[in-house]
Coordinates of C-alpha atoms and ligand atoms in Angstrom, one line a residue:
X729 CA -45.4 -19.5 -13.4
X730 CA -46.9 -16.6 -15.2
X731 CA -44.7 -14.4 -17.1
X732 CA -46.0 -10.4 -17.9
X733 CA -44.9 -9.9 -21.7
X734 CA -44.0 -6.5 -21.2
X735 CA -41.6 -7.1 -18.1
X736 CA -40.0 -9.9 -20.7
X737 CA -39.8 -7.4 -23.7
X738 CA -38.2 -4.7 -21.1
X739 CA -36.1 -6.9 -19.7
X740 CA -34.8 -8.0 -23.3
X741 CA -34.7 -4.3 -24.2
X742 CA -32.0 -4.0 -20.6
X743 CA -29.9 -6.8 -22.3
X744 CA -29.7 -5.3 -25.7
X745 CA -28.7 -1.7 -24.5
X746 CA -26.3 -3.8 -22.3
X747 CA -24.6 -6.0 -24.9
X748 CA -24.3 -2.8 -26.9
X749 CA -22.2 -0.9 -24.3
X750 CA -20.2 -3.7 -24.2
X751 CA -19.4 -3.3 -28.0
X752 CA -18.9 0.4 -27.6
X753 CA -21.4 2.8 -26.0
X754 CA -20.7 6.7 -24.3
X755 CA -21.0 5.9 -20.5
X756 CA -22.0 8.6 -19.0
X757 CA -21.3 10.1 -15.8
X758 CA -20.6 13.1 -13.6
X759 CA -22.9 16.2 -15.0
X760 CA -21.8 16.3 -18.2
X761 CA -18.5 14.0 -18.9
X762 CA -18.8 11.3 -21.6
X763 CA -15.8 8.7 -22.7
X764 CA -16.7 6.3 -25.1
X765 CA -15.8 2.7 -24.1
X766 CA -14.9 0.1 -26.4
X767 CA -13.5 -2.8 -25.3
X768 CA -11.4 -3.3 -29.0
X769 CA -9.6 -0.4 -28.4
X770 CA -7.8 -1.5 -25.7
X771 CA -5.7 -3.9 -28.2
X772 CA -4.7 -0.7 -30.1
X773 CA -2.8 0.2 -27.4
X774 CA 0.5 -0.7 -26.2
X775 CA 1.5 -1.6 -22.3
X776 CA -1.9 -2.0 -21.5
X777 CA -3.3 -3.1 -17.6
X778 CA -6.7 -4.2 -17.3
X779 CA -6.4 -3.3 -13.3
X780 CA -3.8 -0.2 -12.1
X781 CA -4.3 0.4 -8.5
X782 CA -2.2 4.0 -7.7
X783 CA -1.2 4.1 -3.9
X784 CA 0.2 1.0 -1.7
X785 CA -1.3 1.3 1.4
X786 CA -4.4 -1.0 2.9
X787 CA -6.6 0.1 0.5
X788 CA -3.9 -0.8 -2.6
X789 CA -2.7 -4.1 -1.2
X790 CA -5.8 -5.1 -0.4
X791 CA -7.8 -4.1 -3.5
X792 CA -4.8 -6.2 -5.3
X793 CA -4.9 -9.5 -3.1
X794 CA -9.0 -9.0 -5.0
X795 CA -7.7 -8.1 -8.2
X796 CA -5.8 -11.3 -8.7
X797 CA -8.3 -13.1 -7.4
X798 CA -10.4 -12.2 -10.2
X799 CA -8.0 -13.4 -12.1
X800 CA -7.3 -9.8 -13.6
X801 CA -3.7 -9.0 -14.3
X802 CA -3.2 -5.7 -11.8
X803 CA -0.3 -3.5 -11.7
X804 CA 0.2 -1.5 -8.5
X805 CA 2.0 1.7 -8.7
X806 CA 3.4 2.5 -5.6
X807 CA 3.6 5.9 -4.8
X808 CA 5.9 8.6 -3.3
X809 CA 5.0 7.0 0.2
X810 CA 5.2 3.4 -0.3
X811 CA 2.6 1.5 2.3
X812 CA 1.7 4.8 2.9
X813 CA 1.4 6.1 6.4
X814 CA 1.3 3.1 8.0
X815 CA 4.7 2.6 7.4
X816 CA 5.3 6.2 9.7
X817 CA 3.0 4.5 12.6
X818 CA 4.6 2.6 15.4
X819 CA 2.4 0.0 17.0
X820 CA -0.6 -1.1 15.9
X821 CA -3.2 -2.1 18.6
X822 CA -6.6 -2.1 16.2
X823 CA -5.5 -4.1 13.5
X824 CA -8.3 -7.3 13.2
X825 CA -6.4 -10.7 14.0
X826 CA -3.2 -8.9 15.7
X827 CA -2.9 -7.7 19.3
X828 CA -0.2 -5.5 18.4
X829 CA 1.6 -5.1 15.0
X830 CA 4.1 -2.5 13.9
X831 CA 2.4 -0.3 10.8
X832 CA 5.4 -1.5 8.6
X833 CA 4.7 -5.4 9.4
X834 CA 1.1 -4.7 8.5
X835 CA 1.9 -3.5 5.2
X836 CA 5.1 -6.2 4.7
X837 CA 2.4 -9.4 5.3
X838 CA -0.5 -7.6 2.8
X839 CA 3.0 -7.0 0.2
X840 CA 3.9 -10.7 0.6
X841 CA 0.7 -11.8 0.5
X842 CA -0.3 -10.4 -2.7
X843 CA 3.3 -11.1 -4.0
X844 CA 2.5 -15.1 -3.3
X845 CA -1.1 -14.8 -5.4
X846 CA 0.7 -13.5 -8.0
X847 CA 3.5 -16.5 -8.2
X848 CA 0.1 -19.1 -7.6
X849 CA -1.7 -17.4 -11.1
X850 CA 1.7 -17.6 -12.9
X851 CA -0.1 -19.8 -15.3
X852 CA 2.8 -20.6 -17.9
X853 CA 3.7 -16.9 -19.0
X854 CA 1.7 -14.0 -17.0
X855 CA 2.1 -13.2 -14.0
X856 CA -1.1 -11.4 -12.6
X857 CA 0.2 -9.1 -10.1
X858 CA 3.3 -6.6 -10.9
X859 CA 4.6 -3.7 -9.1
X860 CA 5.5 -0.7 -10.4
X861 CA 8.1 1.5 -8.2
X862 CA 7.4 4.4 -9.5
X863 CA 4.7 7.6 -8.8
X864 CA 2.0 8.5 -11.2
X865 CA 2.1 12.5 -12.1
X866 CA -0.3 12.6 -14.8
X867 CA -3.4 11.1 -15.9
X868 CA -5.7 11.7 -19.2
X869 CA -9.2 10.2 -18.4
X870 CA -10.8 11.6 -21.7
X871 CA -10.2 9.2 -23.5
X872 CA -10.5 5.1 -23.1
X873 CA -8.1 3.0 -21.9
X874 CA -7.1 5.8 -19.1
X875 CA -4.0 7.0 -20.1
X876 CA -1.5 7.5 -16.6
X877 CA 1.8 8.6 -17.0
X878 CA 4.5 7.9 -13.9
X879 CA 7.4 10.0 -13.1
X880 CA 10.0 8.2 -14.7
X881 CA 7.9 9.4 -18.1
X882 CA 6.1 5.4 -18.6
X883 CA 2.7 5.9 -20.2
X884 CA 0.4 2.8 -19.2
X885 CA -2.9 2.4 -20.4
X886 CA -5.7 1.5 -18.2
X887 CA -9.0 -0.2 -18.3
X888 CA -9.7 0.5 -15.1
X889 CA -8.1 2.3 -12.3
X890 CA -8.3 2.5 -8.5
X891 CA -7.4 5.5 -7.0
X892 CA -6.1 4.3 -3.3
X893 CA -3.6 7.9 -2.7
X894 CA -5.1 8.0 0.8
X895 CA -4.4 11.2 2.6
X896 CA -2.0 13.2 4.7
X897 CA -2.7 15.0 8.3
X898 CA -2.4 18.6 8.4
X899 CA 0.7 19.5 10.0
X900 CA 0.9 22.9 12.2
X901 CA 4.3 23.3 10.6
X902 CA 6.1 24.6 13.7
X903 CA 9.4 23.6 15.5
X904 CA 9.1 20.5 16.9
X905 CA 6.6 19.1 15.2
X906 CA 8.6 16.9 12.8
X907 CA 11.1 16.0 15.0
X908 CA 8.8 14.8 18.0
X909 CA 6.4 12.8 15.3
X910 CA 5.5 9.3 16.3
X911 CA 7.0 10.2 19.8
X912 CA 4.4 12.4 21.5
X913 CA 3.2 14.4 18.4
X914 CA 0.6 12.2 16.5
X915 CA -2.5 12.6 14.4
X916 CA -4.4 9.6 15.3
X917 CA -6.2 9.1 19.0
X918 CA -7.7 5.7 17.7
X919 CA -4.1 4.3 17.0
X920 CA -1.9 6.0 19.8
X921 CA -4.4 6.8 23.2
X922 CA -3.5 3.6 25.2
X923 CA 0.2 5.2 24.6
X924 CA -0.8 7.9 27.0
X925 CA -2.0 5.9 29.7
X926 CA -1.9 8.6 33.0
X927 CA -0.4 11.1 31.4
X928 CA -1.2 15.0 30.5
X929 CA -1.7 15.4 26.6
X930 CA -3.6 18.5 24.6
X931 CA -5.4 17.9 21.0
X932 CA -5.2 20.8 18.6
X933 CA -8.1 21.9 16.6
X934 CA -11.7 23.0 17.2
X935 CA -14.1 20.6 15.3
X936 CA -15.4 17.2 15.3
X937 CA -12.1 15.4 14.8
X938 CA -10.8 17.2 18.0
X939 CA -13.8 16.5 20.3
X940 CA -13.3 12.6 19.4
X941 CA -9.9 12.5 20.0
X942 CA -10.5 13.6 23.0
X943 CA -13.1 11.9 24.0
X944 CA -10.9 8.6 22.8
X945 CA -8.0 10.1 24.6
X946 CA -10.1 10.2 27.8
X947 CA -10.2 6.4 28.4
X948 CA -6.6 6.5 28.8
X949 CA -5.3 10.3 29.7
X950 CA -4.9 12.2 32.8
X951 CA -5.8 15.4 31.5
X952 CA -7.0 15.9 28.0
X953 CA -6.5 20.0 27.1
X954 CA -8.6 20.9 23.7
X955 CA -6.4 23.6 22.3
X956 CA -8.9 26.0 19.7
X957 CA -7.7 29.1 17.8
X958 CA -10.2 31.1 18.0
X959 CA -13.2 31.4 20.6
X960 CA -15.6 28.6 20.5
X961 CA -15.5 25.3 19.1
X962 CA -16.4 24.3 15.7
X963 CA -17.3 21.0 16.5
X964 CA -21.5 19.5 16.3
X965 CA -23.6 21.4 19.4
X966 CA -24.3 17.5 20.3
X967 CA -20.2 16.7 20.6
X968 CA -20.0 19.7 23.0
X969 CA -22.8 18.5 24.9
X970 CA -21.2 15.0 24.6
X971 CA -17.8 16.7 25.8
X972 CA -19.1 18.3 29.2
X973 CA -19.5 15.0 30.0
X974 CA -15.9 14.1 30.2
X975 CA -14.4 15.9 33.5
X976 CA -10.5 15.4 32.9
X977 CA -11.4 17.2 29.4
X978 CA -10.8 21.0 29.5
X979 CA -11.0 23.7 26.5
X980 CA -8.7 26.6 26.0
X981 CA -9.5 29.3 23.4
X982 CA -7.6 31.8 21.5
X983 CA -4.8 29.6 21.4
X984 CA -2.1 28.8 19.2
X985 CA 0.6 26.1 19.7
X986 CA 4.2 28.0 17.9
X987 CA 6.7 25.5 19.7
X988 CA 6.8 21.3 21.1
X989 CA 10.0 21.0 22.9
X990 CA 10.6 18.0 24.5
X991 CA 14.1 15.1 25.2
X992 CA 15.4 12.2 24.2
X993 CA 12.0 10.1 25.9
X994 CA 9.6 12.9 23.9
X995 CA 7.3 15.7 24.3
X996 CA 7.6 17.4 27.2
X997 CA 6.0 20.6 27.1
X998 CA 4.6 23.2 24.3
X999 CA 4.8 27.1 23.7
X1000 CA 1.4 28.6 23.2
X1001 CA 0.6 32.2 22.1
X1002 CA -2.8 33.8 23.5
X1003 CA -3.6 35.7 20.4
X1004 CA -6.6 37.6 22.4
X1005 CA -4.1 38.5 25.2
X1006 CA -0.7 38.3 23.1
X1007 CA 0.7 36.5 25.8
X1008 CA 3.2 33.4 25.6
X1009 CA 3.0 31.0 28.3
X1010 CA 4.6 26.8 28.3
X1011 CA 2.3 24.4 29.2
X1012 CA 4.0 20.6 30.2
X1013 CA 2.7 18.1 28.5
X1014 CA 3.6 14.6 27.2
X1015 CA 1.2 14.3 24.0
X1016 CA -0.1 16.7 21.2
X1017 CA -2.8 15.2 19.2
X1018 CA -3.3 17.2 16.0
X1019 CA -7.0 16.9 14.9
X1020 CA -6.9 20.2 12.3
X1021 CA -8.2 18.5 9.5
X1022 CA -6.6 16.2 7.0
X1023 CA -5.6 17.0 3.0
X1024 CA -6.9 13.4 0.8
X1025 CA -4.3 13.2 -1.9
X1026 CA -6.7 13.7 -4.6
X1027 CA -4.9 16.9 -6.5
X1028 CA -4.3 14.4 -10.1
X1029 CA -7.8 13.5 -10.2
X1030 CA -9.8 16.0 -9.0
X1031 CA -10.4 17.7 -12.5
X1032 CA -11.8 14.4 -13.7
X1033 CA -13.8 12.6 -11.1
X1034 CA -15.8 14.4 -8.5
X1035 CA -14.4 15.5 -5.3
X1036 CA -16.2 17.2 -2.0
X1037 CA -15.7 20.4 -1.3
X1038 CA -12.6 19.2 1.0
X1039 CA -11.4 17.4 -2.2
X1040 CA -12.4 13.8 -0.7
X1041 CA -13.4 11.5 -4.1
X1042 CA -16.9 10.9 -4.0
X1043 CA -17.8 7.6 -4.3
X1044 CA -21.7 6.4 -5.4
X1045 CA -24.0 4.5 -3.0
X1046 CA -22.4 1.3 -1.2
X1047 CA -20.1 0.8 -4.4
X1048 CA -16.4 2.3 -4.9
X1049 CA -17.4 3.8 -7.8
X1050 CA -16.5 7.4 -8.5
X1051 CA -18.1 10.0 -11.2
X1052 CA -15.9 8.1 -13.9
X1053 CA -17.1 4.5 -15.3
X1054 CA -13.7 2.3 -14.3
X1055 CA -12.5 4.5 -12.2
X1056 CA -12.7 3.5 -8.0
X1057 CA -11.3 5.2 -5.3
X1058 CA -10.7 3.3 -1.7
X1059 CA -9.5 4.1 1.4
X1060 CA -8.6 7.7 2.9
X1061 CA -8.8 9.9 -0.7
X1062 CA -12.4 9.1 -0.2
X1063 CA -13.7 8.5 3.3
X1064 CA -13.4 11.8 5.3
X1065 CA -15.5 10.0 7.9
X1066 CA -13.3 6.5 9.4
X1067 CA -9.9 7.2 8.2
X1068 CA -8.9 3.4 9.4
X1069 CA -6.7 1.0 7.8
X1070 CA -9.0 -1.8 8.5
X1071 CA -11.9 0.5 6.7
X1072 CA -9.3 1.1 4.1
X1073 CA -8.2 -2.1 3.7
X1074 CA -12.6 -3.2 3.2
X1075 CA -13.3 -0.4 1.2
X1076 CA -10.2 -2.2 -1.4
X1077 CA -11.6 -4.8 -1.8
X1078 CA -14.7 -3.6 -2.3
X1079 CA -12.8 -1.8 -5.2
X1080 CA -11.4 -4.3 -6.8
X1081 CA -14.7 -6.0 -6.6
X1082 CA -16.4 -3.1 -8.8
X1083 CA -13.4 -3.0 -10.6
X1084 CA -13.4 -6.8 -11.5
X1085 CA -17.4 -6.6 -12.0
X1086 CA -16.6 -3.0 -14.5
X1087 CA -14.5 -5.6 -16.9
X1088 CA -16.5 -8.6 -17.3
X1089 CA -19.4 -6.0 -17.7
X1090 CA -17.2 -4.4 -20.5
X1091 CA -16.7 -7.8 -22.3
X1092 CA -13.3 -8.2 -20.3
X1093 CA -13.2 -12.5 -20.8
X1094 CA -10.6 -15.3 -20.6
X1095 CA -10.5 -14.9 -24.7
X1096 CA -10.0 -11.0 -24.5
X1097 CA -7.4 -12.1 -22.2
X1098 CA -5.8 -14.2 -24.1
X1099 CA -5.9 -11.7 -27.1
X1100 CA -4.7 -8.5 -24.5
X1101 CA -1.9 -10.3 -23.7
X1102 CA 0.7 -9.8 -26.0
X1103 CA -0.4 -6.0 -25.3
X1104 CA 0.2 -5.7 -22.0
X1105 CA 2.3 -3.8 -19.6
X1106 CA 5.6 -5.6 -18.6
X1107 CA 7.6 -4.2 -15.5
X1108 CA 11.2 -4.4 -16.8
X1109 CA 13.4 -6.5 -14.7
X1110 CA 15.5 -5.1 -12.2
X1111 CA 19.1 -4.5 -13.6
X1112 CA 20.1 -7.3 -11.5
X1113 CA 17.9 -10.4 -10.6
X1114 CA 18.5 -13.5 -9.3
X1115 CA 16.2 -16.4 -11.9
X1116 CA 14.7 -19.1 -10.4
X1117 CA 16.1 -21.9 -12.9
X1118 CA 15.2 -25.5 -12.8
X1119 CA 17.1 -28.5 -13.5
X1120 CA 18.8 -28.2 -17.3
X1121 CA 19.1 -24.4 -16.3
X1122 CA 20.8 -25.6 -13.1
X1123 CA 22.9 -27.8 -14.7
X1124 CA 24.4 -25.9 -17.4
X1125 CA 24.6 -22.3 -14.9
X1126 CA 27.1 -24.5 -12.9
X1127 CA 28.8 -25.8 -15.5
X1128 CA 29.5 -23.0 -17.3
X1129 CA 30.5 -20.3 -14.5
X1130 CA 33.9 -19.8 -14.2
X1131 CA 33.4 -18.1 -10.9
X1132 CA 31.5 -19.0 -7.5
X1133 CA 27.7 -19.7 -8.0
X1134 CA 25.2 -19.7 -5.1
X1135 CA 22.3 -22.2 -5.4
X1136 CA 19.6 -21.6 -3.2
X1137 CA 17.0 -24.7 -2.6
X1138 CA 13.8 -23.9 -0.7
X1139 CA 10.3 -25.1 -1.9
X1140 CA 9.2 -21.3 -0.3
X1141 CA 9.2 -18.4 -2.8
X1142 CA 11.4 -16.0 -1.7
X1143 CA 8.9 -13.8 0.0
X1144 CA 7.1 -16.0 2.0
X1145 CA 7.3 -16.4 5.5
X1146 CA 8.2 -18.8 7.4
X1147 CA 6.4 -20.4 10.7
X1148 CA 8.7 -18.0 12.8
X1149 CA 7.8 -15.3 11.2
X1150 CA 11.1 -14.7 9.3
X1151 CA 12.0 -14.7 5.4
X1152 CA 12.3 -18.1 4.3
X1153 CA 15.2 -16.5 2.5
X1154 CA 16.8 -13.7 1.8
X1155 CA 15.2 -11.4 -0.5
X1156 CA 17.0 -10.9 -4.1
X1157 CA 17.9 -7.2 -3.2
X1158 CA 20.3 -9.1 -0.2
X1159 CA 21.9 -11.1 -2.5
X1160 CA 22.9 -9.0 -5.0
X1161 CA 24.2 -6.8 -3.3
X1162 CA 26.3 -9.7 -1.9
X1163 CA 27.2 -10.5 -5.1
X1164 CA 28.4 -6.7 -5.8
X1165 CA 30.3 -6.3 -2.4
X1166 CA 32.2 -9.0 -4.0
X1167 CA 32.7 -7.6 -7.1
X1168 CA 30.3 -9.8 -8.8
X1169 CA 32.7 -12.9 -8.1
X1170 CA 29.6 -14.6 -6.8
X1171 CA 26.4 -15.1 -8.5
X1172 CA 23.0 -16.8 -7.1
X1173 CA 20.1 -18.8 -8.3
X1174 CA 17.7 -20.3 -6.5
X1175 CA 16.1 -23.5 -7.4
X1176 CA 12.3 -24.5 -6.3
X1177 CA 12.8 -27.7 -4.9
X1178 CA 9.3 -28.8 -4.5
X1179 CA 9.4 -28.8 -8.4
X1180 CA 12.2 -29.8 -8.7
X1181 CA 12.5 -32.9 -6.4
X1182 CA 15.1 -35.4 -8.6
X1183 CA 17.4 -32.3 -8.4
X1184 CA 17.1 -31.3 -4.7
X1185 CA 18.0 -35.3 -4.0
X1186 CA 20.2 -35.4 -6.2
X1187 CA 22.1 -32.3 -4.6
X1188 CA 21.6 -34.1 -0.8
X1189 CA 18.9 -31.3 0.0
X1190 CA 17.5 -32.2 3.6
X1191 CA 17.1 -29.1 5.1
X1192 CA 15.8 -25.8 3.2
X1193 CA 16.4 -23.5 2.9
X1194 CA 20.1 -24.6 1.8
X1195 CA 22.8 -23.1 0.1
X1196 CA 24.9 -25.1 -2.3
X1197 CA 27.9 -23.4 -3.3
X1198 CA 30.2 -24.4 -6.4
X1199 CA 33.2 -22.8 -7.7
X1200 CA 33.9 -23.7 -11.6
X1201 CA 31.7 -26.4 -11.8
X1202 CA 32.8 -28.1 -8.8
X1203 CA 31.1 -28.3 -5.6
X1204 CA 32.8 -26.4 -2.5
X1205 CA 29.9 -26.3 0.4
X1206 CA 26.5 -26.4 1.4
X1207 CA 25.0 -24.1 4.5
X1208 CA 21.6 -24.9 5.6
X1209 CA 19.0 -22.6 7.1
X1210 CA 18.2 -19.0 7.3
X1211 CA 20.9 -16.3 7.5
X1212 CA 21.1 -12.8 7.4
X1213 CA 23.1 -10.6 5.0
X1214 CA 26.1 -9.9 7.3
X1215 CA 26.2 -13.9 7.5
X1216 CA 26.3 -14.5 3.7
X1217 CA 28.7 -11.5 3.1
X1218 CA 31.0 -13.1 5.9
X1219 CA 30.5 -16.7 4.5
X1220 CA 31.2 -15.4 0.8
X1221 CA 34.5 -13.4 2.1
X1222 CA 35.8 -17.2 2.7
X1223 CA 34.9 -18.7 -0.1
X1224 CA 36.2 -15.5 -2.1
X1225 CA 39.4 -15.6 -0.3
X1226 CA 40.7 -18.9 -1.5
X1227 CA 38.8 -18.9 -4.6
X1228 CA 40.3 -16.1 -5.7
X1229 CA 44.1 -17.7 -5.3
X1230 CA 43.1 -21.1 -6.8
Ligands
NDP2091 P1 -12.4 20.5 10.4 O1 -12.0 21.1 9.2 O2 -13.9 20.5 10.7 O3 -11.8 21.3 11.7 C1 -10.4 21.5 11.7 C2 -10.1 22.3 13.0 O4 -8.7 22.6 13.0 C3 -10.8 23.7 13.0 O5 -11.3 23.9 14.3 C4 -9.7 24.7 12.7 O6 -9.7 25.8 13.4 C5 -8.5 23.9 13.2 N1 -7.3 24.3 12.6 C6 -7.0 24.2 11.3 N2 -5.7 24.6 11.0 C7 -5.2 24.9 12.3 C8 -3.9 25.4 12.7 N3 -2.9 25.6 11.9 N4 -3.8 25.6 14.1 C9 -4.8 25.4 14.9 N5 -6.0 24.9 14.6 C10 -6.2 24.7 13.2 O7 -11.7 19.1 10.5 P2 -12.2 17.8 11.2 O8 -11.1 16.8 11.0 O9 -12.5 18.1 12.6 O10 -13.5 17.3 10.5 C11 -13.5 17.1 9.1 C12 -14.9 16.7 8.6 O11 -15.2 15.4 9.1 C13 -16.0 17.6 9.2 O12 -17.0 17.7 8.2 C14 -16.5 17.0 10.4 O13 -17.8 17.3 10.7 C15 -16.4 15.5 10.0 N6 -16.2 14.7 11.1 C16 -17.3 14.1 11.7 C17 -17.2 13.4 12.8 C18 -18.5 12.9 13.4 O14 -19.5 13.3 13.0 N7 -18.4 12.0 14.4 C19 -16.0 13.1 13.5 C20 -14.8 13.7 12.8 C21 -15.0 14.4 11.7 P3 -10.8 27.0 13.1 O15 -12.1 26.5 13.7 O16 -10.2 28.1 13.9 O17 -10.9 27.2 11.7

């Protein structure tokens, strides 16, 4: 094989410019932005995250499962919405791999899934993934590491950032409309049309959004109403064509929904104003579909990474990368187009990807690591927590309590599911507050018993999960299998009882 010196000497030239960026070099971006990047002076800083994902939908769940997976420590920052609007949507019919799934279970399997990555990287002292419940309100991207700062006044530095904010419908902000949401008054045809199977339903807006909602809304409606303001359509000449094509689609113009009124089963009907003929009329109906546009929740960032005209973050090419080196935006803050969790949920990882591919490129390495970690950002500990102990912790907790103490054995972490889809266990939150109904007479551990196998015989576990309960050191019981909170509160009220007396 022949090789052209000059493509060598270029190509040795690339690598040299490269390595020196890596060392500290002003990336450049956007028209005229610069922000020097040197890896080093991340170590100057305090509560440092090489990943911080803000926003906990698809897009931030998923970017995270990626994140760890790189092996990058990643801090996701919930948001004023946690899982974002998913969590608002009922069924779920489009979700890949589920026939139907409530939004909130969607978002509950990506949270324990990412939660069980970050208990398999635990590696001795770190644990890679953390969550932060809390809402960023200001950000400083001049200078690097990104500076973010949440509402409870924490500054965190980061290396690199994915914005994952994802975006809200606009509302028409009259009576009804908040009240009837998720029960005849939704923004998304895609998730809700088979809902309307037979039945009459009206979209509200004039562009493309309306015309294919609609046209989605057809498969399934009776009668599919297009409600515009003013007196023609804003929508592409080629989705009018495509609409005349639809008979049980109509259009009415100069219209203006002002009321939904409906009963305890949902819409029923709407008040519309004819603002050409200033009359008011009420038209029945059992669905409004409001297709007037949506706002991407972009407002922090747009001074410092480019936005469209609508304020969507522009991304570049097929990457996640926005205007700012490190910085990636995924899911609805950036895709006008899809707005889907599945897309969501792809353009994540995709993020995290870039994201994982913008560190190493930085000189981000598993000795940097080793050096950032004493650096890094630590989410304190709930004021109450229930430790996972093994067997000298076990031991001497028992031992030494002078009240009751609840051992929990399961070789499940406490978020994982089990085959019938149920928590193994219940989460901490449940037992503690347990424990405080109970005026902190009880406290619980739980104990691993897969790593802790001489223990778990030792304590007759057969079953798991199981409950061993002692009082003073001695043992009292042991309750095996799942239960729910009202169970354990009932259980601890007789243990309590007599305990109490002895
Ligand atoms: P648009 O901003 O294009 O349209 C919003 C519509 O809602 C307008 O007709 C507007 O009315 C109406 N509207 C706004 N506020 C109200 C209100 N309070 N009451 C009644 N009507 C209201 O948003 P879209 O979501 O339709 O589209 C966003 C972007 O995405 C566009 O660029 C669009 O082309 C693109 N898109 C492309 C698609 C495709 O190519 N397949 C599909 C969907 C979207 P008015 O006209 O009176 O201002």
């Amino acid at each position: 094989m022949r090789f052209d010196k000059r493509i060598v000497l270029l190509v040795l030239a690339a690598l040299a410019v490269s390595a020196l960026c890596v060392r500290g070099c002003k990336a450049k971006f956007g028209s005229s932005h610069e922000v020097p990047i040197n890896i080093h002076d991340a170590l100057g800083k305090e509560r440092v995250m090489p990943l911080v994902i803000v926003g906990s939908g698809p897009a931030g769940l998923s970017a995270a499962i990626y994140g760890v997976w790189g092996n990058i420590p990643t801090l996701v920052v919930h948001g004023p919405k946690p899982g974002g609007l998913l969590m608002e949507t009922s069924l779920v019919e489009n979700w890949p791999g589920h026939k139907a799934i409530l939004g909130a279970d969607i978002i509950k399997n990506l949270q324990n899934h990412v939660k069980s990555l970050g208990v398999k990287f635990l590696n001795g002292t770190v644990n890679k993934i953390q969550f932060l419940e809390d809402t960023i309100v200001g950000v400083n991207f001049d200078q690097w590491p990104y500076k973010l700062t949440t509402e409870q006044g924490v500054v965190i530095y980061a290396m690199s950032v994915i914005i994952s904010t994802g975006a809200n419908p606009k509302l028409l902000e009259v009576p009804g409309e908040h009240e009837y949401w998720s029960r005849g008054v939704t923004a998304c045809a895609v998730c809700d049309a088979p809902f309307f199977k037979g039945k009459d339903v009206v979209v509200v807006g004039a562009g493309d959004s309306a015309a294919e909602e609609a046209m989605q809304l057809a498969q399934y409606a009776k009668n599919i109403t297009i409600l515009g303001r003013k007196e023609k359509l804003r929508a592409a000449a080629s989705m009018q064509a495509r609409l005349k094509e639809y008979p049980s689609i109509s259009v009415q113009y100069n219209v203006e929904v002002k009321k939904i009124v409906g009963d305890e089963k949902g819409v029923t009907s709407i008040e519309l104003y004819n603002n050409k003929t200033n009359q008011t009329s009420v038209m029945p109906i059992n669905g409004v579909f409001l297709a007037i546009g949506h706002v991407p929740n972009s407002g922090l960032f747009k001074n410092h990474v480019a936005t469209d005209e609508n304020g969507y973050i522009e991304t570049k090419g097929r990457s996640q990368a926005t205007s700012l080196p490190g910085v990636f935006a995924a899911g609805d803050v950036e895709d006008p187009t899809y707005r889907q969790a599945g897309v969501a949920a792809g353009h994540g990882i995709q993020a995290a990807l870039d994201a994982v591919s913008f560190l190493n490129h930085i000189g981000y390495s598993p000795a940097f690591a080793a050096q950032l970690d004493a650096h890094l950002y630590k989410v304190p500990a709930p004021a109450h927590s229930v430790p996972n102990v093994g067997a000298e912790e076990y031991k001497a907790t028992v031992e030494k309590s002078e009240g009751l103490v609840g051992a929990i054995f399961s070789s499940l972490p406490e978020y994982e599911q089990g085959d019938n889809n149920q928590e193994s266990l219940l989460p901490d939150s449940d037992l503690i507050m347990v424990a405080q109904q109970f005026d902190d007479k009880i406290s619980f551990i739980r104990v691993n018993s897969a790593e802790n196998k001489t223990l778990a015989h030792k304590v007759h576990i057969e079953d798991e999960p199981c409950l061993v309960v002692y009082n003073q050191g001695k043992f009292v019981a042991r309750y095996a299998g799942q239960m729910t909170r009202e169970e354990l509160a009932h259980l601890v009220q007789h243990l309590v009882e007599p305990a109490s007396k002895a």
